[in-house]
Short mmCIF file of C-alpha atoms and ligand atoms in Angstrom, two decimals:
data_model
loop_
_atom_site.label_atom_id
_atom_site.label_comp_id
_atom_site.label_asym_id
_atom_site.label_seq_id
_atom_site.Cartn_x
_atom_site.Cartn_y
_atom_site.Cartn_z
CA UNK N 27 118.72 104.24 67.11
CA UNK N 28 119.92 103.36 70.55
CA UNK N 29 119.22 99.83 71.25
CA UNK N 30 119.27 99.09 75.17
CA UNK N 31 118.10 96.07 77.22
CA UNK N 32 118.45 95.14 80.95
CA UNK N 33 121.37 93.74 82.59
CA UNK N 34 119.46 90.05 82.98
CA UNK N 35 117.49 90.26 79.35
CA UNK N 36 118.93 86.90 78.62
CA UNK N 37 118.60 85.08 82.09
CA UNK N 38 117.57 81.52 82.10
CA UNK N 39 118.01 81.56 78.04
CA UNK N 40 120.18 79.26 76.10
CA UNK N 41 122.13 80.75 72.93
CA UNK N 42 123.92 79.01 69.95
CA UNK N 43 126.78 81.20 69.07
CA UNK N 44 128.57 80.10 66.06
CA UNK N 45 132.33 81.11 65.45
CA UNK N 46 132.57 82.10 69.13
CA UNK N 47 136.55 81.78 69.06
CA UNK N 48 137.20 85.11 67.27
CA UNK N 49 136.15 88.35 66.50
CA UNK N 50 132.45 89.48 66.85
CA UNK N 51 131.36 85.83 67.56
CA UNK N 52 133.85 86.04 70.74
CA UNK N 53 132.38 89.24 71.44
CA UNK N 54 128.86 88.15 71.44
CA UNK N 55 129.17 85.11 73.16
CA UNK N 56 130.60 87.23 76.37
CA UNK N 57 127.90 90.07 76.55
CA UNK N 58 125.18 86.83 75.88
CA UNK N 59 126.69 85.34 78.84
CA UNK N 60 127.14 88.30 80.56
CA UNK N 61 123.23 89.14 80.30
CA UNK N 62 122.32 85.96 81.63
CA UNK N 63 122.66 83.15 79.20
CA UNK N 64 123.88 79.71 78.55
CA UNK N 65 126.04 80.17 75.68
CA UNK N 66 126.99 77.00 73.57
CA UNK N 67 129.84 77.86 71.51
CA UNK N 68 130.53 76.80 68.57
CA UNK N 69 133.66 76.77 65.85
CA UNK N 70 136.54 74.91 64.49
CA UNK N 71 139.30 76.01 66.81
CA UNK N 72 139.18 74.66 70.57
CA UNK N 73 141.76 76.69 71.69
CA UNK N 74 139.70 79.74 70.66
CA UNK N 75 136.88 78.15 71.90
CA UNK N 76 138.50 77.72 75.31
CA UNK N 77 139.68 81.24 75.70
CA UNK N 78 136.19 82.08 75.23
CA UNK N 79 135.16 79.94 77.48
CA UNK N 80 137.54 80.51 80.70
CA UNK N 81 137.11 84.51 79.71
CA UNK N 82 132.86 83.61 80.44
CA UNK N 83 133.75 81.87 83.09
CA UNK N 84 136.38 84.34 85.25
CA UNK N 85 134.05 87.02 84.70
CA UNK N 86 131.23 84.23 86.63
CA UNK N 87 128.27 84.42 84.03
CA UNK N 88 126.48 80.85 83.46
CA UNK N 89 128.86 78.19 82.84
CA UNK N 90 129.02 77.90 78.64
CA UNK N 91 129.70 74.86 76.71
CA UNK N 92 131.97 74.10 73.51
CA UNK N 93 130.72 72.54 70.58
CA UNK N 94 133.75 72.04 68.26
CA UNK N 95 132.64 71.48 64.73
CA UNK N 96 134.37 72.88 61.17
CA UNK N 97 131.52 73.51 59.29
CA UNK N 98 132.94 73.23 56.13
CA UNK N 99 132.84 69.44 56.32
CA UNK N 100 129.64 68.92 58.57
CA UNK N 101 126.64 67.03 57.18
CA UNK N 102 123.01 67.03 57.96
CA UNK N 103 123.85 64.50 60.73
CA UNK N 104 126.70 66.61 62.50
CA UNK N 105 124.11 68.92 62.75
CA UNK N 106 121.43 66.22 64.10
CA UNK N 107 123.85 65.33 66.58
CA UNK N 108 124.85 68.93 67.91
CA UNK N 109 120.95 69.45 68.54
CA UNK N 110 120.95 65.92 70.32
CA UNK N 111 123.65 67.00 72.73
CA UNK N 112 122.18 70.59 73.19
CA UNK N 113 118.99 69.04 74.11
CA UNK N 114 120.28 66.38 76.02
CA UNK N 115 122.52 68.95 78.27
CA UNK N 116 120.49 71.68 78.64
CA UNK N 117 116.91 70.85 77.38
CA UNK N 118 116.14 73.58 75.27
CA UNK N 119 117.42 76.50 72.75
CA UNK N 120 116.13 79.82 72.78
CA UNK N 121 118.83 81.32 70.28
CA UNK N 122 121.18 80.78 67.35
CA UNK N 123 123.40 83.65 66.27
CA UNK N 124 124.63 82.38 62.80
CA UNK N 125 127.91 84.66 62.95
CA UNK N 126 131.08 82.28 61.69
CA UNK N 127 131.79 83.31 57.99
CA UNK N 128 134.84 82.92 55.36
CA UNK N 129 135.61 85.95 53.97
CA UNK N 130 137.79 83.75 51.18
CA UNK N 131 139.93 86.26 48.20
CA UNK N 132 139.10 89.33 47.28
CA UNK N 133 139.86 88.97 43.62
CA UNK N 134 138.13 89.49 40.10
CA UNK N 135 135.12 87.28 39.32
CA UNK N 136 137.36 85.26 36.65
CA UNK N 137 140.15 84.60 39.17
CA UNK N 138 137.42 83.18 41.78
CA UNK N 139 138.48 79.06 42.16
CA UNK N 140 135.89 76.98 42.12
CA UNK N 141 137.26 75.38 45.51
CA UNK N 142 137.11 78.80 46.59
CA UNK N 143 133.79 79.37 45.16
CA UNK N 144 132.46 75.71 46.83
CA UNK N 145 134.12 76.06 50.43
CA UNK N 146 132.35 79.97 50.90
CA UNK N 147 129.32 78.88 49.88
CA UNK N 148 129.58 75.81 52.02
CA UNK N 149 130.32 77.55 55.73
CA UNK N 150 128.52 80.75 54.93
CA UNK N 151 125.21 79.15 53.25
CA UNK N 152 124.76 75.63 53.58
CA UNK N 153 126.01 74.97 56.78
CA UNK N 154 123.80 77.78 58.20
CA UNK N 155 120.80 75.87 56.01
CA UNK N 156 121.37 72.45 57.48
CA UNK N 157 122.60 73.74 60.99
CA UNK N 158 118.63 75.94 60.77
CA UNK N 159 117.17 73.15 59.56
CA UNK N 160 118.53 71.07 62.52
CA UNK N 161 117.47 73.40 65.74
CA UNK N 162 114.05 74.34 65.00
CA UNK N 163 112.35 71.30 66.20
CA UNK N 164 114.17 72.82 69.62
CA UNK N 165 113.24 76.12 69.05
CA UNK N 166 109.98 75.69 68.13
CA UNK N 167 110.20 74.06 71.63
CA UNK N 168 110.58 77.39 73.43
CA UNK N 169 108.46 80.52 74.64
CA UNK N 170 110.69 83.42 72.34
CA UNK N 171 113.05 82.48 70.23
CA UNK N 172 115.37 83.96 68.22
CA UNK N 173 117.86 83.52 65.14
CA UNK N 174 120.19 86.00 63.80
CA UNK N 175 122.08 85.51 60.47
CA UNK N 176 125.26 87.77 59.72
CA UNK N 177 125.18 89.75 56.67
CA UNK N 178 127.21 92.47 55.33
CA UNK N 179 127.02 95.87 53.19
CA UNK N 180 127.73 93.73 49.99
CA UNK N 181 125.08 91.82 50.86
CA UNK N 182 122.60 94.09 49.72
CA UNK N 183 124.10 96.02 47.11
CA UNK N 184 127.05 93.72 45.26
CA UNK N 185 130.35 95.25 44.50
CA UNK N 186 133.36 94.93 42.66
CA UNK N 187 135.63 91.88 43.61
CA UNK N 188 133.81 90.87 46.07
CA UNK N 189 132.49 87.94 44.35
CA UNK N 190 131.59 84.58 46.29
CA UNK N 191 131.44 86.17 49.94
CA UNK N 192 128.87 88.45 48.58
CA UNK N 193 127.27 86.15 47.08
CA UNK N 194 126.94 84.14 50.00
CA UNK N 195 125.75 86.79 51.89
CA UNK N 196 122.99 87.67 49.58
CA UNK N 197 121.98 83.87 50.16
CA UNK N 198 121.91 85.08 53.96
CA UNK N 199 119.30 87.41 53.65
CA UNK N 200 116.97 84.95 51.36
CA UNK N 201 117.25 82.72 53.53
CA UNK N 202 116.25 84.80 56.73
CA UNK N 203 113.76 86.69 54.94
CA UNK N 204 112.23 83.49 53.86
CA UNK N 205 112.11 81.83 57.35
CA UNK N 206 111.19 84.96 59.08
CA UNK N 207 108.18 84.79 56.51
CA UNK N 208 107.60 81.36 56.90
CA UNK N 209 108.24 81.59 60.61
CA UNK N 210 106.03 84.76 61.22
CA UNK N 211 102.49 83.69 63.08
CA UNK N 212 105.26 81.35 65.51
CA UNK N 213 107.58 81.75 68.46
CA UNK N 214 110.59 82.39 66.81
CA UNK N 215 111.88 85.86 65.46
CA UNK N 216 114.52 85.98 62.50
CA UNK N 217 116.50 88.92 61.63
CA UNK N 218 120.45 89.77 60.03
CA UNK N 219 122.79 92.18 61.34
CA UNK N 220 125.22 94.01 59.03
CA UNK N 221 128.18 94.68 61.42
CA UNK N 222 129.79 97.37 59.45
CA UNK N 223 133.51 97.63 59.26
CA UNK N 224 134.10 95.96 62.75
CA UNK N 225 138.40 95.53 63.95
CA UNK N 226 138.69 91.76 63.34
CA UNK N 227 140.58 89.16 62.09
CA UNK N 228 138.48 89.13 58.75
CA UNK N 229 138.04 92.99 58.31
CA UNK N 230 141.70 93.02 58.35
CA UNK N 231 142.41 90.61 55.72
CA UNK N 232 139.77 92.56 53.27
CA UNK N 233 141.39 95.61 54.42
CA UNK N 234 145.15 95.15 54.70
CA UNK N 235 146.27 99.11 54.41
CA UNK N 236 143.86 100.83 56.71
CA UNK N 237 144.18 101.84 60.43
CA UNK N 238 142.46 99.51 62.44
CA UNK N 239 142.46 101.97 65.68
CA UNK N 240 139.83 104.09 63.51
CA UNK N 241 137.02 101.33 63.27
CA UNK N 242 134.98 99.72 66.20
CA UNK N 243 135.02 97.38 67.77
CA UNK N 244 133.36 94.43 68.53
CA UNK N 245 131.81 95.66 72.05
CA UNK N 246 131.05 98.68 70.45
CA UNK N 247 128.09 96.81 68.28
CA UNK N 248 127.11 94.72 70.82
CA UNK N 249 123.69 97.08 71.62
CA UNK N 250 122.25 95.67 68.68
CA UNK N 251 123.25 91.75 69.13
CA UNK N 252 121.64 91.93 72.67
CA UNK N 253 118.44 93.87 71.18
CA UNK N 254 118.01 91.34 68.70
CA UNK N 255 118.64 88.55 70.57
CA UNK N 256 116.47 89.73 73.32
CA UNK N 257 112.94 89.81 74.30
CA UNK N 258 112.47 93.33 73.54
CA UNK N 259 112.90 92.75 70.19
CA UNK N 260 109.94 91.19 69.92
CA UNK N 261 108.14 92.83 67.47
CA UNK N 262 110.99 92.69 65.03
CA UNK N 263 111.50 89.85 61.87
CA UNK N 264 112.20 89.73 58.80
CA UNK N 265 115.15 92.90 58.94
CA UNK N 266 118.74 93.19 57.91
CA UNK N 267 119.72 95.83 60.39
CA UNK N 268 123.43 98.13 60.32
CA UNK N 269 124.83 97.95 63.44
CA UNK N 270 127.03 101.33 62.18
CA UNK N 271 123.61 102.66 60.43
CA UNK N 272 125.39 106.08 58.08
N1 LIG T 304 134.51 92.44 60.66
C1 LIG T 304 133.80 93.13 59.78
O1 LIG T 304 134.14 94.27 59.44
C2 LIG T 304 132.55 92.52 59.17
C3 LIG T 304 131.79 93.29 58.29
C4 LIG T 304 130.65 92.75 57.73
C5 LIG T 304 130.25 91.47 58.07
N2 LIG T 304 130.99 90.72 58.93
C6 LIG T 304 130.53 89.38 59.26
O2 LIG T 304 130.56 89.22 60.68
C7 LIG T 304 130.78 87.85 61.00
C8 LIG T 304 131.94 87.74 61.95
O3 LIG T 304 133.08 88.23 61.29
P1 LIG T 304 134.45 88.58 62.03
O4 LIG T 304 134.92 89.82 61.42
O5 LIG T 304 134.28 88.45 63.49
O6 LIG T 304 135.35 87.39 61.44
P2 LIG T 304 136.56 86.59 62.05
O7 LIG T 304 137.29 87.40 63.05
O8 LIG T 304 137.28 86.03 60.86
O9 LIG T 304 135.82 85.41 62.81
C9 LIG T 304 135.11 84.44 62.07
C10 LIG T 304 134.80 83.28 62.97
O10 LIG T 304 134.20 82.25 62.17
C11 LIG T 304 134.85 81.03 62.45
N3 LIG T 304 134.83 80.12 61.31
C12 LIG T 304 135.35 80.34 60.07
N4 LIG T 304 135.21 79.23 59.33
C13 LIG T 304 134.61 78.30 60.12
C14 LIG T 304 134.25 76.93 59.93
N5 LIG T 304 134.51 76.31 58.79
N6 LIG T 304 133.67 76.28 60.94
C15 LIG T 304 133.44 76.88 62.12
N7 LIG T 304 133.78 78.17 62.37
C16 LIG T 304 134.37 78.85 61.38
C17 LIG T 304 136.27 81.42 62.78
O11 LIG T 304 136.92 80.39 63.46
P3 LIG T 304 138.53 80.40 63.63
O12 LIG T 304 138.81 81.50 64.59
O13 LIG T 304 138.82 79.07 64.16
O14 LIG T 304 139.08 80.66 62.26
C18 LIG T 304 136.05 82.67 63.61
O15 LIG T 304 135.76 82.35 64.95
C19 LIG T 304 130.98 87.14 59.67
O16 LIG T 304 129.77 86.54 59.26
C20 LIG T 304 131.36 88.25 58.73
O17 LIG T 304 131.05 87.93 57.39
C21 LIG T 304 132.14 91.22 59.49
#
């Protein structure tokens, strides 16, 4: 499916990005801006953050802001916090893209550390939890709202050695599917993307041994971040969608 929306879809909105330092996080947080938002971004490297940020702000989309939080220590009150300086800056939230994940080892189920096992679940599942928990007062607040969570093929259909990231990302799609139910007579729209094999940091690691140059990248998924995030999407909750459908 072809997903397009118009050059200002976004105008006037204000959009959480989290892990907006790297990869497809990066990536969204530039064509968000670019369509008209106020991106906050979010992550645990400011330098990252701040490339991010003078790249939004060369090209002269709305002037973003940078949230630096690691969320594999934040508590409920970091979280709190974050939504009382969103609110306090910009009065309002239209949209959280839940995109920073750890991708941790790929390695057989006995091998998995329970450090391992514990930090995973922490940045990909609770921290998206708490951080949810913590902005829907906000975006309960506004007239179409959105939330995307970040899934992945072994999200729906577990495979070999890829232990606690899949698991966490099975957790992903409970959890949207359970607020998108919850959340369905409201304001607020919740859906996952499944990137696909994407040229990133973290596809790289998984994949050491493949060519790169063959997958897409980033910008080339972006059609379906904007659809989702955008009010043309409407209609949609409660879906994991492929951005690379087969
Ligand atoms: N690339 C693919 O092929 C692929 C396929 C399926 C699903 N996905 C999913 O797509 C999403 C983006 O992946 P990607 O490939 O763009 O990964 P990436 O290049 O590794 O980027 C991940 C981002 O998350 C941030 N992050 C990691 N731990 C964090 C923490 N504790 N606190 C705050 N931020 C943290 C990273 O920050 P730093 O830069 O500071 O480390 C980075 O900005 C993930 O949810 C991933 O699971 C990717």
């Amino acid at each position: 499916m072809e997903y397009a929306v118009s050059s200002d879809a976004l105008k006037g909105k204000v959009i959480l990005v989290t892990g907006a330092g790297a990869g497809i996080g990066k990536q969204a947080a530039l064509s968000y801006a670019e369509h008209g938002a106020t991106v906050i971004l979010l992550g645990r490297t400011v330098k990252k953050l701040e490339q991010t940020y003078d790249e939004i702000e060369a090209a002269g989309y709305p002037q973003p802001a940078i949230i630096p939080l690691d969320m594999k220590g934040a508590t409920k009150q970091n979280y709190l916090d974050m939504v009382d300086t969103i609110e306090g800056q910009f009065g309002r939230l239209d949209g959280v893209l839940h995109n920073a994940s750890l991708l941790g080892v790929i390695s057989p189920f006995d091998q998995i550390g329970e450090d391992t096992y514990d930090d995973i679940m922490q940045v990909n599942v609770k921290a998206q939890f708490l951080m949810t928990q913590a902005v829907l007062p906000l975006l309960h607040k506004s007239e179409d709202a959105r939330i995307i969570f970040t899934s992945s093929t072994v999200g729906h259909s577990g495979r070999a050695f890829w232990g606690t990231y899949a698991m966490s990302k099975f957790a992903t799609e409970g959890m949207m599917q359970i607020l998108a139910d919850e959340l369905s007579d409201t304001n607020i729209r919740v859906n996952a993307i499944n990137p696909g094999g994407t040229r990133t940091a973290m596809r790289a690691k998984a994949y050491p041994a493949e060519d790169a140059e063959l997958l897409k990248t980033p910008l080339d998924i972006m059609p379906l971040y904007l659809y989702l995030m955008s009010p043309e999407s409407k209609s949609v909750n409660g879906e994991c969608i492929d951005a690379q459908p087969k």
